[in-house]
XYZ file of C-alpha atoms in Angstrom:
214
model
C -1.014 23.004 -0.880
C 2.016 23.360 -3.098
C 5.558 23.602 -1.712
C 8.735 25.162 -4.366
C 10.883 22.806 -2.135
C 9.051 19.741 -1.862
C 10.844 16.983 -3.853
C 9.496 13.221 -4.644
C 11.889 10.802 -4.386
C 11.934 6.507 -5.442
C 13.427 5.172 -2.464
C 13.191 2.100 -0.462
C 11.812 1.099 2.992
C 14.842 0.119 4.595
C 16.612 3.254 3.500
C 17.620 6.447 5.521
C 15.206 8.450 4.108
C 12.588 5.925 5.387
C 13.358 6.142 8.526
C 11.295 9.022 9.737
C 8.320 7.422 7.652
C 8.620 3.642 9.702
C 9.078 5.131 13.326
C 6.017 6.764 12.870
C 3.835 4.710 11.595
C 5.172 1.637 13.554
C 4.038 4.025 16.693
C 0.890 4.560 15.028
C 0.020 1.251 14.452
C 1.378 0.265 18.134
C -0.960 2.678 20.182
C -4.041 3.073 18.040
C -4.186 -0.885 17.754
C -2.571 -1.531 21.149
C -6.140 -3.282 22.611
C -7.633 -4.134 18.672
C -8.110 -7.809 18.655
C -10.029 -7.706 15.447
C -7.555 -8.501 13.078
C -6.839 -12.234 14.026
C -3.218 -12.499 13.286
C -1.456 -15.540 14.105
C 0.835 -15.600 17.346
C 3.776 -15.833 15.190
C 3.185 -12.913 12.523
C 5.319 -10.231 12.585
C 4.491 -6.444 13.439
C 2.637 -4.667 10.832
C 6.097 -2.809 9.496
C 7.251 -5.920 9.228
C 4.944 -7.627 7.056
C 6.305 -6.817 3.981
C 10.185 -6.857 2.980
C 11.595 -3.792 1.391
C 11.991 -6.112 -2.087
C 7.971 -6.229 -2.600
C 8.342 -1.889 -2.932
C 10.683 -1.931 -5.719
C 10.888 -2.693 -9.325
C 9.529 -4.513 -11.404
C 6.377 -4.921 -9.872
C 6.388 -1.575 -6.779
C 7.775 1.044 -6.094
C 8.335 3.635 -2.786
C 8.091 7.017 -2.620
C 8.808 9.786 -0.706
C 8.156 13.369 -0.802
C 11.490 15.638 1.333
C 10.775 19.081 2.081
C 14.838 21.068 2.718
C 16.074 17.493 3.201
C 13.784 16.202 5.429
C 10.955 12.862 4.411
C 7.469 14.439 5.552
C 5.474 11.866 3.758
C 5.320 8.811 1.542
C 3.881 5.735 -0.324
C 3.918 2.916 -1.781
C 2.737 -0.103 -3.821
C 3.113 -3.275 -5.109
C 2.059 -7.124 -6.477
C -1.727 -8.051 -5.379
C -2.225 -10.134 -9.787
C -1.822 -9.738 -13.057
C -3.886 -6.020 -13.341
C -4.133 -5.260 -9.992
C -1.357 -3.243 -7.477
C -1.961 -3.083 -3.439
C -1.079 0.389 -2.365
C 0.535 0.466 1.269
C 2.749 2.518 3.361
C 0.873 5.855 2.758
C 2.093 8.798 5.251
C 1.684 12.204 6.156
C 4.009 13.366 9.229
C 2.132 14.465 11.941
C 3.696 17.639 11.997
C 3.017 18.727 8.182
C -0.864 17.027 7.590
C -3.683 19.164 6.565
C -1.642 20.609 3.692
C -2.899 18.054 1.201
C 0.656 15.850 1.040
C -1.708 12.898 1.250
C -3.662 13.319 -1.545
C -0.718 14.683 -3.541
C 1.158 11.130 -2.289
C -2.113 9.256 -3.804
C -2.185 10.993 -7.087
C 1.957 10.190 -7.732
C 1.193 6.243 -6.515
C -1.634 6.202 -9.050
C -0.356 8.241 -11.331
C 3.001 5.531 -11.207
C 0.870 2.279 -10.838
C -0.791 3.050 -14.410
C 2.561 3.691 -16.415
C 3.792 0.179 -14.809
C 0.931 -1.229 -16.855
C -1.941 -2.010 -13.761
C -5.474 -1.389 -14.766
C -6.627 -0.961 -11.042
C -6.025 -0.220 -7.277
C -6.572 -2.190 -4.407
C -5.929 -1.303 -0.360
C -6.885 -1.787 2.525
C -7.278 0.345 5.992
C -7.784 -0.261 9.359
C -11.199 0.384 11.135
C -9.778 3.186 13.598
C -8.139 5.261 11.051
C -11.626 6.835 9.940
C -9.563 9.985 8.451
C -7.897 7.129 5.905
C -11.233 6.030 5.315
C -12.367 9.062 4.396
C -9.332 9.898 2.383
C -10.145 6.688 -0.595
C -13.812 8.122 -0.333
C -12.677 11.553 -1.179
C -10.630 10.275 -3.817
C -13.503 7.578 -6.080
C -12.498 4.208 -4.303
C -15.161 1.798 -3.956
C -15.710 0.511 -0.630
C -15.730 -3.431 -0.571
C -17.437 -3.335 3.270
C -20.857 -2.493 4.517
C -20.399 1.702 4.838
C -23.005 1.638 7.807
C -21.000 -1.399 9.800
C -19.363 -0.437 12.419
C -15.530 -1.109 11.794
C -14.338 -2.763 14.653
C -16.990 -5.776 13.403
C -15.218 -5.857 10.492
C -11.085 -5.492 10.899
C -9.439 -4.431 7.831
C -11.579 -2.137 5.409
C -10.770 -2.722 1.947
C -11.326 -0.766 -1.252
C -10.541 -1.284 -4.841
C -10.223 1.612 -8.063
C -10.030 1.190 -12.044
C -7.198 4.102 -12.813
C -6.333 2.346 -16.600
C -9.542 0.341 -18.251
C -7.185 -0.617 -21.041
C -3.900 -2.133 -19.209
C -3.102 -5.502 -19.465
C -0.778 -5.136 -16.420
C 2.858 -4.883 -15.889
C 5.795 -5.866 -18.899
C 8.585 -7.341 -17.199
C 11.587 -7.388 -20.303
C 14.557 -9.381 -19.894
C 15.088 -11.930 -17.721
C 16.313 -9.687 -14.583
C 12.811 -8.692 -14.972
C 11.201 -12.073 -14.533
C 13.479 -13.177 -11.845
C 13.024 -10.055 -9.681
C 9.046 -10.144 -10.632
C 8.971 -13.793 -9.775
C 10.605 -13.532 -6.577
C 8.131 -10.638 -5.053
C 5.322 -12.437 -6.138
C 6.150 -15.474 -4.202
C 7.540 -13.188 -1.077
C 3.952 -11.507 -1.322
C 2.079 -14.880 -1.538
C 4.177 -16.026 1.491
C 2.288 -13.041 3.867
C -0.742 -14.574 3.487
C 0.281 -16.773 5.988
C -0.464 -14.033 8.563
C -2.543 -11.528 6.594
C -6.066 -12.785 4.912
C -5.979 -13.030 1.188
C -8.430 -10.464 -0.215
C -11.801 -11.771 -1.114
C -14.047 -9.374 -2.172
C -13.242 -7.634 -5.277
C -14.342 -5.025 -7.737
C -13.453 -8.026 -10.903
C -12.209 -11.583 -10.624
C -8.240 -11.931 -10.371
C -7.004 -12.678 -13.860
C -4.843 -15.155 -15.187
C -2.450 -17.299 -13.610
C 1.110 -15.626 -12.111
C 2.884 -17.629 -15.055
C 1.493 -16.293 -17.830
C 2.803 -12.919 -17.109
């Protein structure tokens, strides 16, 4: 359901505007998975909300979107670099007070549009085994599950999905020295996160090309 008072802004996860998202997501992750041990994270792993710094959700490879209503942040989502043709969506969120209004669908549509415009061919994302509403949303939006839907989600852990959105896209184009330098920093930052999270293994298509060729 659209609301004439809703506006979409490009922001950062460390901004004041993003604080409602960060606080609510952190609470949700902590409470839903307080007694869950299926993620097999190292003891020194940062919390889920701290795992990805603001850098990765910014240009040239990423973006961070927030939906505001009457000046208050009510939904949002972000994407970052995964490989030369693939963006990874993270932090899809709707305020608990504004659910069942189609806002998650709107955020996903905005993210998909931004990802295609950036030059990516496809999208990869994961959700947790205790978030059936997110799993069902991605299935309804045409994402292909890269796991057995008949298996107990808690035995799987993170549930991966993928979707091709722009088959002819060949990846983001970096313009100028600043883009290339910032893009390199983003790719290295994403690479470091694999110390604490599993590297994506099951994919619709193999990763294409080396980062140095971008």
